C-alpha positions as CSV (number, residue, x, y, z in Angstrom):
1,X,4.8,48.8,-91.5
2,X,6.0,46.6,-88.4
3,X,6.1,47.8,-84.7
4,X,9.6,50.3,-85.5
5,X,11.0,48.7,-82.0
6,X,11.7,45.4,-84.0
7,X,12.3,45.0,-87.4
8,X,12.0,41.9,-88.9
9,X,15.1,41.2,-90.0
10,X,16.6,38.4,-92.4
11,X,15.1,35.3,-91.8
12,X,14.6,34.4,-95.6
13,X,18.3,34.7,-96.0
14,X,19.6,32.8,-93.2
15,X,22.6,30.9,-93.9
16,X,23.5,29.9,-90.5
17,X,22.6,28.6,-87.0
18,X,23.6,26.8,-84.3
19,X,26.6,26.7,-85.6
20,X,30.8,25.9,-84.6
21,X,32.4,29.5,-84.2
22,X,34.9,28.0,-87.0
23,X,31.9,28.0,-89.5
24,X,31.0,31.5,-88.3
25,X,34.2,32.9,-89.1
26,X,34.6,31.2,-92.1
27,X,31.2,32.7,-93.3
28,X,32.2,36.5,-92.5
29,X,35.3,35.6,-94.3
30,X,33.6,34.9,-96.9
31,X,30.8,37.0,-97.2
32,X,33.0,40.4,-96.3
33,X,35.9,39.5,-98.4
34,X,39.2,39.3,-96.0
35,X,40.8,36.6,-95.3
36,X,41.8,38.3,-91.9
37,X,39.0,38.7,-90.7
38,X,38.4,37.7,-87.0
39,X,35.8,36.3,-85.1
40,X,35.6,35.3,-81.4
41,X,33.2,33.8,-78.8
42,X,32.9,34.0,-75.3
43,X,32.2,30.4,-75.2
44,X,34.2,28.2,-78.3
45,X,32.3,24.9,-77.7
46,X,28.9,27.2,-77.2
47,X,26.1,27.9,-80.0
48,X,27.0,31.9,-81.3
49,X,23.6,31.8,-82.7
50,X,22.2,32.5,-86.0
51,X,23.8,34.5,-89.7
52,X,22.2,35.7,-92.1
53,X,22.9,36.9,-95.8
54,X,21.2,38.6,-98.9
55,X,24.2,38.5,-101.4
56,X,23.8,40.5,-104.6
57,X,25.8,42.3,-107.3
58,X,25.5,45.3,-105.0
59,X,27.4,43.7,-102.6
60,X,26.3,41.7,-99.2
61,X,24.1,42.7,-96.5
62,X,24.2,40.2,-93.0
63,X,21.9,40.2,-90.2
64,X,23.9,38.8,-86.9
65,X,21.7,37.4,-83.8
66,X,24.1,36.7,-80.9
67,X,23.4,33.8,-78.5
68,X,26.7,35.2,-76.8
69,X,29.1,37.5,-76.1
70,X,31.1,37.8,-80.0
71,X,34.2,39.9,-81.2
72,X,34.6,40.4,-84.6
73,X,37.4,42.5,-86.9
74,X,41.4,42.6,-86.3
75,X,42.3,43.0,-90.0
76,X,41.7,46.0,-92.4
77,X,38.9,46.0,-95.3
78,X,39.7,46.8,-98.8
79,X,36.2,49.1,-98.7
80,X,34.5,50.5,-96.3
81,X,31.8,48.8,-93.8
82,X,28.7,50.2,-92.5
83,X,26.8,48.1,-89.2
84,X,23.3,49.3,-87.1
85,X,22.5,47.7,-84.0
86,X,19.3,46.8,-84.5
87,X,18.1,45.3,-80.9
88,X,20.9,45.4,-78.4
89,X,24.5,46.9,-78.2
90,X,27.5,46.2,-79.4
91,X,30.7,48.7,-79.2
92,X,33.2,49.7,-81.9
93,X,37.1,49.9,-81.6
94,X,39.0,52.2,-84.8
95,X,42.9,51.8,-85.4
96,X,43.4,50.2,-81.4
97,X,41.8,53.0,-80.4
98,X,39.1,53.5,-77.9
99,X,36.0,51.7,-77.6
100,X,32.6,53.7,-78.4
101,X,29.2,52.4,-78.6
102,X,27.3,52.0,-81.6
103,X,24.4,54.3,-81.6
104,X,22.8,53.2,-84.3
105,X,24.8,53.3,-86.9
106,X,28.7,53.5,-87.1
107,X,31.1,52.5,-90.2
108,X,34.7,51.4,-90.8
109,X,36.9,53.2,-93.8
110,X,38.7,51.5,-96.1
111,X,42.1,50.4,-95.0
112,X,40.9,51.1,-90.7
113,X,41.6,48.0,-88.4
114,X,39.0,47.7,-86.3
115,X,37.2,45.6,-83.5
116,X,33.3,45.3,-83.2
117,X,32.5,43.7,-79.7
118,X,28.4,42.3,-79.7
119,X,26.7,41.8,-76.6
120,X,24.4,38.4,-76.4
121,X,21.1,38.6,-77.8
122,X,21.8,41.1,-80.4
123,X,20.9,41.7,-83.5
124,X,23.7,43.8,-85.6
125,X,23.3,44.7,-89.9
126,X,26.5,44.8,-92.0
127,X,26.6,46.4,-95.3
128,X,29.7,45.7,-97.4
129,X,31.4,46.7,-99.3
130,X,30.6,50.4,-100.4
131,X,33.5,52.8,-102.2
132,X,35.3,55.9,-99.9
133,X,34.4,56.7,-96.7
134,X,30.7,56.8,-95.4
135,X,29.5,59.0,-93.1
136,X,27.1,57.9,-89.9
137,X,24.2,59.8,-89.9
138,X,20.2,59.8,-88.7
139,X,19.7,59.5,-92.5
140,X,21.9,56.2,-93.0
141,X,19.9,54.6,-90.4
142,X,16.5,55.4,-92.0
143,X,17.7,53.9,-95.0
144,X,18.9,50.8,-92.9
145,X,15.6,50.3,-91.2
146,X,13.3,50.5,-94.5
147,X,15.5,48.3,-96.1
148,X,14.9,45.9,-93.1
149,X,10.6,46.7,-93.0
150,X,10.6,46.0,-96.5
151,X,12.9,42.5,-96.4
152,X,9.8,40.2,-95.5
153,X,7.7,40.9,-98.2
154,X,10.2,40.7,-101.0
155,X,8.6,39.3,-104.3
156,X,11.9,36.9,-105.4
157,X,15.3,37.6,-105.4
158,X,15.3,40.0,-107.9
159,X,13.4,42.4,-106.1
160,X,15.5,41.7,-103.1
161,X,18.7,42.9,-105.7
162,X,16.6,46.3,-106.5
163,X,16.0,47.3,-103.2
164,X,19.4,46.2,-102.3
165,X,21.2,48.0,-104.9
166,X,18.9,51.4,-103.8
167,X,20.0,51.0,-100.1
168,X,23.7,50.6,-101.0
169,X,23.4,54.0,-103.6
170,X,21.8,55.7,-100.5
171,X,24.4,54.9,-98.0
172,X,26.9,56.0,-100.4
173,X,25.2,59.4,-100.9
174,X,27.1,62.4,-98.7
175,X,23.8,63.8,-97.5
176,X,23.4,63.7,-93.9
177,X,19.7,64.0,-93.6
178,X,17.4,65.2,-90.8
179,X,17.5,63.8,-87.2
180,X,16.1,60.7,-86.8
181,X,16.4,57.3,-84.1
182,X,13.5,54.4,-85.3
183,X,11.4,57.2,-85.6
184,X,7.5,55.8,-85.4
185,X,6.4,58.5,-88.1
186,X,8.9,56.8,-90.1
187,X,7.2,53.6,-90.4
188,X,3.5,54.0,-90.0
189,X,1.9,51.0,-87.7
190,X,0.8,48.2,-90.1
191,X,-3.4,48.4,-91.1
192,X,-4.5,46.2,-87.9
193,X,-6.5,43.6,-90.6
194,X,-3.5,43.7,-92.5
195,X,-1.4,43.1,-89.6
196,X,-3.7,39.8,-88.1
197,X,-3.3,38.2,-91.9
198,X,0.2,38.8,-91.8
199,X,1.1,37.0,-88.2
200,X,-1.8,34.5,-89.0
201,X,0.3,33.3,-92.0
202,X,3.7,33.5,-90.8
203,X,3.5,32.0,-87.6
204,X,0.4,29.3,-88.3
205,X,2.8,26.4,-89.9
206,X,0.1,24.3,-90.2
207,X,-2.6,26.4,-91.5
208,X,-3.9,25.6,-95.0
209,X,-4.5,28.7,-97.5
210,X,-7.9,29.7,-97.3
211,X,-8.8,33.3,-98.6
212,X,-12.0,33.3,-96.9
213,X,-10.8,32.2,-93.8
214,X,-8.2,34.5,-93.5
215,X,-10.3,37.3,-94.5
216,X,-12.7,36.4,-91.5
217,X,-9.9,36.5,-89.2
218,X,-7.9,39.8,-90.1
219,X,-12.0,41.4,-90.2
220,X,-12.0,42.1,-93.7
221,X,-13.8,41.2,-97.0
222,X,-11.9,39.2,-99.2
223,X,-11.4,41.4,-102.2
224,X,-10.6,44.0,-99.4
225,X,-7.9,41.8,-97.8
226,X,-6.3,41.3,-101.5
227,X,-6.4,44.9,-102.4
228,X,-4.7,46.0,-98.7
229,X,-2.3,43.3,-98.6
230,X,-1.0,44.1,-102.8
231,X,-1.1,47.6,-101.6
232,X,1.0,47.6,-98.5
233,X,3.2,44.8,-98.9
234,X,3.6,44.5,-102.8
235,X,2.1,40.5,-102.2
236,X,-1.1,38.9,-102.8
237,X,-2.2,37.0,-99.7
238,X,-1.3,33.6,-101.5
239,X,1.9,34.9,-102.5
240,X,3.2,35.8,-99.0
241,X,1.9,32.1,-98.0
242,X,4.3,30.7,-100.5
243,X,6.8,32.8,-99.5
244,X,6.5,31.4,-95.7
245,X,6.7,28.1,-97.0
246,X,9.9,28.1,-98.7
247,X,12.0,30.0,-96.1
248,X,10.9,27.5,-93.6
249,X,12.2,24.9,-96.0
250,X,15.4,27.6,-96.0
251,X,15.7,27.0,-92.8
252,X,15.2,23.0,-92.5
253,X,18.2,23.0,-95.2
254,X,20.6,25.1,-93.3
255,X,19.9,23.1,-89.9
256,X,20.1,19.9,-91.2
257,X,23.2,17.9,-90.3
258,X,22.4,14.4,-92.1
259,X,25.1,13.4,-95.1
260,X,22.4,13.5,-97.8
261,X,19.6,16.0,-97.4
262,X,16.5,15.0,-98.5
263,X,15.4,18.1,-100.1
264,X,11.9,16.5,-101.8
265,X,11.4,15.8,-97.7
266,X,11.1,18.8,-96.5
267,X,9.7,20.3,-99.8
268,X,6.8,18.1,-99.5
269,X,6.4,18.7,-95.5
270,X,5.4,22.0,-96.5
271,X,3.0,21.2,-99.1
272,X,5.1,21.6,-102.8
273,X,4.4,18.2,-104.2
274,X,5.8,18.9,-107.8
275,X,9.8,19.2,-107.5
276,X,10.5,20.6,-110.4
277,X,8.1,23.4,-110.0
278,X,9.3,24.1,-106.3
279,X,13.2,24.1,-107.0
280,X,12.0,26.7,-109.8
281,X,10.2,29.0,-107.0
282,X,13.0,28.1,-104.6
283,X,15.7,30.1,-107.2
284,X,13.2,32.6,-107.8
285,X,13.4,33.6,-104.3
286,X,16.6,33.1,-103.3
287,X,18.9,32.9,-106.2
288,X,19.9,29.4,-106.0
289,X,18.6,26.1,-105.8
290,X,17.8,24.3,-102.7
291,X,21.2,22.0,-103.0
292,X,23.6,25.0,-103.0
293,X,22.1,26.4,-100.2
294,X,23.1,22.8,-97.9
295,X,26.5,23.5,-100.5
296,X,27.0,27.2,-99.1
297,X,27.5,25.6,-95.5
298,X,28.9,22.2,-95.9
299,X,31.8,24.0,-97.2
300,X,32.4,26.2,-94.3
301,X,32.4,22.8,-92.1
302,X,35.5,21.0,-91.1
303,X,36.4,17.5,-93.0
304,X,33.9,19.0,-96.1
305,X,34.2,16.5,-98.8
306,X,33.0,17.1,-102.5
307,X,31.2,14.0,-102.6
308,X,28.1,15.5,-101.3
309,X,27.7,17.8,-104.5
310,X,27.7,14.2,-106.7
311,X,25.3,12.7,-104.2
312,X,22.6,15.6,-103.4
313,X,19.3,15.7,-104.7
314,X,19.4,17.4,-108.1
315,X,17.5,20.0,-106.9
């Protein structure tokens, strides 16, 4: 639906940026389950750059953009791991073996020691964990890169667990599937009206909602622009709006370093004047409230002290 060079990614899941590499390997820690787990910079004192996480009952998928050089692994994983290289390279190292590049899609067995080494402005997807070993194949990537073109125009969470729970059952299917690298027939350029809507609300922070005036731009009627949008993306017009909004308070939450966030701040910087009704919409999106989101990274920081869950917002 996007240009098939560049997905879009995981913005509305981000959990961390600029960030201290000690936070970063305290997240993958986390997020992938072993305590073992690795991760190196380049540059300690630098910025790595920016994580991101959709965590579900399926398991977890991450989206890793590099701001430098990054080594990642040492210890084994209970289950196995599956990564694409989405823009960039990054190289793979099994059981101290040799290194091999990651083209596009490469996976680490249960049990394997391994060392993934990222090259700076990367962007690498993990999927964890899945059962046995999984095969790299075309196919395996396909179902990696829809997952990714659909991402941006999830409903709420709950569609974000459905699609996630269908890409991890895919990957763990044997079938190898035709031959296929980000192959264009794959993913069909985005309707040219649909696509001016689409950028004018994403990247326009400032814009108002205004049906008619977006329907000017993109070159469409109205009812057209409503029907095309539902149809392609699964979101009305006003829906994606509201979507913007929220993971750009996302990301004012998980960049903020001030002791107390002031969540009805940047909630109200982005238009949702009723708190109540946008911490409601904030969970339906992400699966939690605004406050655990500040929560998930405060406790990846150094000197983290529980007073900040007694003092935050109740929101």
């Amino acid at each position: 639906m996007s240009d098939p060079a560049s997905p879009p990614g995981l913005d509305a899941y981000l959990r961390l940026n600029r960030a201290s590499s000690g936070e970063w390997r305290r997240a993958l820690r986390q997020l992938l389950g072993s305590q073992q787990l690795q991760c190196r910079g380049e540059r300690r004192q630098a910025v790595f750059g920016s994580l991101s996480a959709l965590e579900t009952d399926s398991g977890v998928i991450c989206m890793l953009n590099t701001a430098q050089r990054l080594s990642l692994g040492d210890g084994p994983l209970p289950a196995s791991l599956v990564m694409m290289v989405v823009e960039g390279g990054c190289q793979l190292q099994l059981d101290k073996g040799v290194f091999a590049p990651v083209q596009p899609v490469a996976s680490v067995g249960p049990g394997q020691t391994f060392t993934l080494t990222i090259e700076p402005g990367s962007r690498v997807m993990l999927v964890y964990p899945l059962s046995g070993r999984v095969a790299a194949s075309p196919a395996k990537a396909e179902s990696l890169l829809r997952f990714l073109y659909r991402a941006e125009f999830f409903g709420d969470y709950r569609h974000a667990c459905q699609s996630a729970g269908q890409l991890f059952a895919e990957l763990e299917d044997g079938g190898s599937g035709p031959a296929c690298e980000h192959d264009v027939a794959l993913f069909p350029p985005m309707d040219r009206r649909l696509a001016r809507a689409v950028a004018k609300i994403r990247d326009e922070h400032q814009w108002a909602f205004n049906l008619q005036e977006l329907a000017s731009h993109s070159g469409a009627s109205e009812r057209n622009l409503y029907y095309l949008m539902k149809r392609e993306t699964g979101l009305t017009p006003y829906r994606f709006y509201q979507r913007c909004r929220l993971v750009r308070v996302r990301r004012r939450l998980v960049d903020c370093q001030c002791d107390i966030p002031h969540v009805s701040w940047y909630a109200a910087n982005e238009g949702f004047s009723h708190l109540g009704r946008f911490a409601a919409l904030y969970r339906q999106h992400f699966g939690e409230l605004p406050s655990e989101t500040v929560l998930w990274r405060r406790q990846l920081q150094d000197g983290f002290s529980s007073a900040y869950s007694s003092a935050a917002e109740p929101w």
